[in-house]
PDB file of C-alpha atoms in Angstrom:
ATOM      1  CA  MET A   1     103.685  81.334 152.028  1.00 84.00           C
ATOM      2  CA  LEU A   2     105.594  79.676 155.058  1.00 91.00           C
ATOM      3  CA  ILE A   3     106.123  76.387 154.481  1.00 94.00           C
ATOM      4  CA  GLU A   4     108.417  75.153 156.579  1.00 94.00           C
ATOM      5  CA  ASN A   5     105.692  73.945 159.318  1.00 95.00           C
ATOM      6  CA  GLU A   6     104.652  71.810 156.171  1.00 95.00           C
ATOM      7  CA  LEU A   7     107.696  70.820 155.169  1.00 96.00           C
ATOM      8  CA  LYS A   8     109.116  69.629 158.810  1.00 95.00           C
ATOM      9  CA  PRO A   9     106.750  66.368 159.574  1.00 95.00           C
ATOM     10  CA  ILE A  10     107.977  65.065 156.164  1.00 96.00           C
ATOM     11  CA  GLY A  11     110.269  62.491 156.364  1.00 95.00           C
ATOM     12  CA  LEU A  12     113.915  61.902 154.541  1.00 96.00           C
ATOM     13  CA  PRO A  13     114.968  58.944 152.350  1.00 96.00           C
ATOM     14  CA  LYS A  14     117.066  56.342 154.185  1.00 94.00           C
ATOM     15  CA  LYS A  15     120.481  57.433 154.108  1.00 94.00           C
ATOM     16  CA  TYR A  16     123.686  55.181 153.332  1.00 95.00           C
ATOM     17  CA  GLN A  17     127.460  55.648 153.354  1.00 94.00           C
ATOM     18  CA  ARG A  18     129.422  55.908 150.238  1.00 93.00           C
ATOM     19  CA  ASN A  19     132.654  56.566 150.218  1.00 93.00           C
ATOM     20  CA  GLY A  20     132.560  57.872 153.897  1.00 93.00           C
ATOM     21  CA  HIS A  21     129.426  60.539 152.792  1.00 95.00           C
ATOM     22  CA  ASP A  22     126.404  60.401 153.853  1.00 96.00           C
ATOM     23  CA  CYS A  23     124.077  59.830 150.731  1.00 97.00           C
ATOM     24  CA  PHE A  24     120.256  59.623 150.476  1.00 96.00           C
ATOM     25  CA  PHE A  25     118.609  56.786 147.972  1.00 96.00           C
ATOM     26  CA  ASP A  26     116.820  59.210 146.308  1.00 96.00           C
ATOM     27  CA  PRO A  27     112.904  57.768 145.204  1.00 95.00           C
ATOM     28  CA  TYR A  28     112.524  60.401 142.326  1.00 95.00           C
ATOM     29  CA  ARG A  29     116.241  59.677 140.444  1.00 95.00           C
ATOM     30  CA  GLU A  30     116.712  56.038 142.349  1.00 94.00           C
ATOM     31  CA  LYS A  31     119.882  56.546 142.932  1.00 95.00           C
ATOM     32  CA  LEU A  32     122.673  57.476 145.745  1.00 96.00           C
ATOM     33  CA  ILE A  33     122.240  61.266 146.230  1.00 96.00           C
ATOM     34  CA  PRO A  34     125.147  63.024 148.312  1.00 97.00           C
ATOM     35  CA  VAL A  35     123.433  64.422 151.569  1.00 97.00           C
ATOM     36  CA  THR A  36     123.559  68.413 151.669  1.00 97.00           C
ATOM     37  CA  PRO A  37     121.304  71.321 152.979  1.00 97.00           C
ATOM     38  CA  GLU A  38     120.141  71.882 149.755  1.00 97.00           C
ATOM     39  CA  GLU A  39     119.353  67.886 148.977  1.00 97.00           C
ATOM     40  CA  ILE A  40     117.482  67.897 151.913  1.00 97.00           C
ATOM     41  CA  ILE A  41     115.208  70.947 150.952  1.00 98.00           C
ATOM     42  CA  ARG A  42     114.843  69.425 147.506  1.00 98.00           C
ATOM     43  CA  GLN A  43     113.984  65.890 148.864  1.00 98.00           C
ATOM     44  CA  LYS A  44     111.287  67.498 151.004  1.00 98.00           C
ATOM     45  CA  VAL A  45     109.667  69.412 148.785  1.00 98.00           C
ATOM     46  CA  ALA A  46     109.293  66.934 146.245  1.00 98.00           C
ATOM     47  CA  ALA A  47     107.646  64.765 149.150  1.00 97.00           C
ATOM     48  CA  TRP A  48     105.131  67.538 149.776  1.00 97.00           C
ATOM     49  CA  LEU A  49     104.340  68.366 145.949  1.00 97.00           C
ATOM     50  CA  GLU A  50     103.707  64.475 145.989  1.00 97.00           C
ATOM     51  CA  ALA A  51     101.790  64.041 149.378  1.00 96.00           C
ATOM     52  CA  LYS A  52     100.071  67.268 149.829  1.00 94.00           C
ATOM     53  CA  LEU A  53      99.343  69.014 145.982  1.00 95.00           C
ATOM     54  CA  ASN A  54      98.985  64.856 144.637  1.00 96.00           C
ATOM     55  CA  VAL A  55     101.933  65.641 142.176  1.00 97.00           C
ATOM     56  CA  PRO A  56     102.702  62.395 140.777  1.00 95.00           C
ATOM     57  CA  ARG A  57     106.002  61.067 141.256  1.00 94.00           C
ATOM     58  CA  ASN A  58     106.343  60.284 137.496  1.00 93.00           C
ATOM     59  CA  CYS A  59     105.613  63.883 136.530  1.00 96.00           C
ATOM     60  CA  MET A  60     108.734  65.029 138.806  1.00 97.00           C
ATOM     61  CA  ILE A  61     112.243  65.075 137.645  1.00 96.00           C
ATOM     62  CA  LEU A  62     114.984  66.319 140.158  1.00 97.00           C
ATOM     63  CA  GLU A  63     117.874  68.111 139.110  1.00 96.00           C
ATOM     64  CA  GLN A  64     117.632  67.960 135.194  1.00 94.00           C
ATOM     65  CA  HIS A  65     119.777  69.304 133.008  1.00 94.00           C
ATOM     66  CA  LEU A  66     117.895  72.115 130.452  1.00 96.00           C
ATOM     67  CA  SER A  67     120.220  70.036 127.868  1.00 95.00           C
ATOM     68  CA  HIS A  68     117.095  67.296 128.137  1.00 93.00           C
ATOM     69  CA  TYR A  69     114.750  69.751 126.263  1.00 93.00           C
ATOM     70  CA  GLY A  70     116.861  70.729 123.854  1.00 93.00           C
ATOM     71  CA  ILE A  71     117.997  73.771 125.206  1.00 94.00           C
ATOM     72  CA  ASP A  72     122.073  74.570 124.920  1.00 94.00           C
ATOM     73  CA  SER A  73     122.569  74.743 128.956  1.00 93.00           C
ATOM     74  CA  LYS A  74     124.723  72.935 131.146  1.00 94.00           C
ATOM     75  CA  ASP A  75     121.855  74.351 134.148  1.00 95.00           C
ATOM     76  CA  ARG A  76     120.260  72.190 135.664  1.00 96.00           C
ATOM     77  CA  ALA A  77     116.959  73.013 137.357  1.00 97.00           C
ATOM     78  CA  ASP A  78     116.214  71.398 141.141  1.00 97.00           C
ATOM     79  CA  ILE A  79     112.871  70.051 140.159  1.00 98.00           C
ATOM     80  CA  ILE A  80     110.697  69.979 136.888  1.00 98.00           C
ATOM     81  CA  ILE A  81     107.214  69.166 137.215  1.00 98.00           C
ATOM     82  CA  HIS A  82     105.648  67.691 134.446  1.00 97.00           C
ATOM     83  CA  GLN A  83     102.168  67.266 132.689  1.00 95.00           C
ATOM     84  CA  VAL A  84     101.162  64.103 130.085  1.00 90.00           C
ATOM     85  CA  ASP A  85     100.348  66.064 127.030  1.00 87.00           C
ATOM     86  CA  GLU A  86      97.941  64.323 124.214  1.00 89.00           C
ATOM     87  CA  ASN A  87     100.618  62.501 122.756  1.00 91.00           C
ATOM     88  CA  GLY A  88     101.166  60.785 126.633  1.00 88.00           C
ATOM     89  CA  MET A  89     104.750  62.809 126.935  1.00 88.00           C
ATOM     90  CA  LEU A  90     105.811  64.585 129.669  1.00 90.00           C
ATOM     91  CA  ALA A  91     105.532  68.003 129.147  1.00 94.00           C
ATOM     92  CA  PRO A  92     107.553  70.442 131.420  1.00 96.00           C
ATOM     93  CA  ILE A  93     104.717  73.390 132.897  1.00 97.00           C
ATOM     94  CA  ALA A  94     106.838  74.416 136.376  1.00 98.00           C
ATOM     95  CA  VAL A  95     110.151  74.855 137.668  1.00 98.00           C
ATOM     96  CA  VAL A  96     110.716  74.683 141.519  1.00 98.00           C
ATOM     97  CA  GLU A  97     114.212  76.180 142.941  1.00 98.00           C
ATOM     98  CA  CYS A  98     115.325  75.272 146.134  1.00 98.00           C
ATOM     99  CA  LYS A  99     117.845  76.787 148.257  1.00 97.00           C
ATOM    100  CA  ALA A 100     119.352  75.289 151.593  1.00 97.00           C
ATOM    101  CA  ASP A 101     117.490  76.614 154.939  1.00 96.00           C
ATOM    102  CA  THR A 102     120.318  78.519 155.621  1.00 96.00           C
ATOM    103  CA  VAL A 103     120.094  80.807 152.159  1.00 96.00           C
ATOM    104  CA  ALA A 104     117.909  83.672 151.786  1.00 95.00           C
ATOM    105  CA  ILE A 105     115.937  84.424 148.686  1.00 96.00           C
ATOM    106  CA  SER A 106     117.396  86.795 146.630  1.00 95.00           C
ATOM    107  CA  ASN A 107     116.643  88.154 143.576  1.00 96.00           C
ATOM    108  CA  LYS A 108     119.503  86.344 141.876  1.00 95.00           C
ATOM    109  CA  THR A 109     117.461  83.444 142.698  1.00 96.00           C
ATOM    110  CA  LEU A 110     114.781  84.316 141.919  1.00 96.00           C
ATOM    111  CA  GLU A 111     116.213  85.158 138.156  1.00 96.00           C
ATOM    112  CA  GLN A 112     117.914  82.013 138.147  1.00 96.00           C
ATOM    113  CA  CYS A 113     114.361  80.324 138.191  1.00 97.00           C
ATOM    114  CA  PHE A 114     112.583  82.419 136.109  1.00 97.00           C
ATOM    115  CA  GLY A 115     115.529  82.141 133.671  1.00 96.00           C
ATOM    116  CA  TYR A 116     114.973  78.529 133.820  1.00 97.00           C
ATOM    117  CA  ALA A 117     110.835  78.890 133.098  1.00 97.00           C
ATOM    118  CA  ASP A 118     111.646  81.274 130.274  1.00 96.00           C
ATOM    119  CA  ARG A 119     114.216  78.580 128.561  1.00 96.00           C
ATOM    120  CA  LEU A 120     111.818  75.953 129.094  1.00 96.00           C
ATOM    121  CA  GLY A 121     108.740  77.519 127.762  1.00 96.00           C
ATOM    122  CA  ILE A 122     106.510  77.403 131.107  1.00 96.00           C
ATOM    123  CA  ASN A 123     104.354  79.733 132.950  1.00 95.00           C
ATOM    124  CA  TYR A 124     104.605  78.742 136.695  1.00 97.00           C
ATOM    125  CA  ALA A 125     107.930  78.916 138.575  1.00 97.00           C
ATOM    126  CA  PHE A 126     108.849  78.593 141.926  1.00 98.00           C
ATOM    127  CA  VAL A 127     111.549  79.518 144.967  1.00 98.00           C
ATOM    128  CA  THR A 128     111.971  77.879 148.260  1.00 97.00           C
ATOM    129  CA  ASN A 129     114.323  77.387 151.257  1.00 97.00           C
ATOM    130  CA  GLY A 130     112.330  75.039 152.972  1.00 97.00           C
ATOM    131  CA  ILE A 131     111.258  78.340 154.923  1.00 97.00           C
ATOM    132  CA  SER A 132     109.410  80.471 152.345  1.00 96.00           C
ATOM    133  CA  PHE A 133     107.814  78.893 149.640  1.00 96.00           C
ATOM    134  CA  LEU A 134     107.264  81.951 146.458  1.00 96.00           C
ATOM    135  CA  SER A 135     105.043  80.771 143.187  1.00 96.00           C
ATOM    136  CA  TYR A 136     104.948  82.850 140.140  1.00 96.00           C
ATOM    137  CA  HIS A 137     102.834  82.847 137.005  1.00 95.00           C
TER     138      HIS A 137
END
C-alpha cells in the first residue's frame, strides 16, 4: 500500500532544542528524542496508527528493546503494538519497522522485521519508509 499521502497531513510533535540539536517531545515515550529522518517516519506512523486504525496510544511502545520481553538481544523494534490480555497485561501482537523516506525497503529490512516478529512470537509485521507500507501475516 502507498502510505505517503496518508502521512503527509499528519503533524509532528513540537520541536525543542537540546544541546544545540533539534528534538521532538515524543508523546509516546514522553521524552525528548533527536529529530532524524527515521524518527519523523516513526512519529507519523505511530500517529497514523492511533488516528486512522484506532490503535490506543497506551498499546504502542516506540523503540523498545527486545530484552524488555525476556529476549537476549540488544535490538530495538521501532514500534511494537500490544493488546491487553485476559490478565490486563500488554501482550505484543505486531511489530512495525520504520525506515527514512530515502531508504528503499530491501530484503534486509524485511528480514530485520521478520526476525523481531519471530523472536517476539507474533504473527503480524509491518514495514514502511513513509512511502510504502507493507503488511505481513
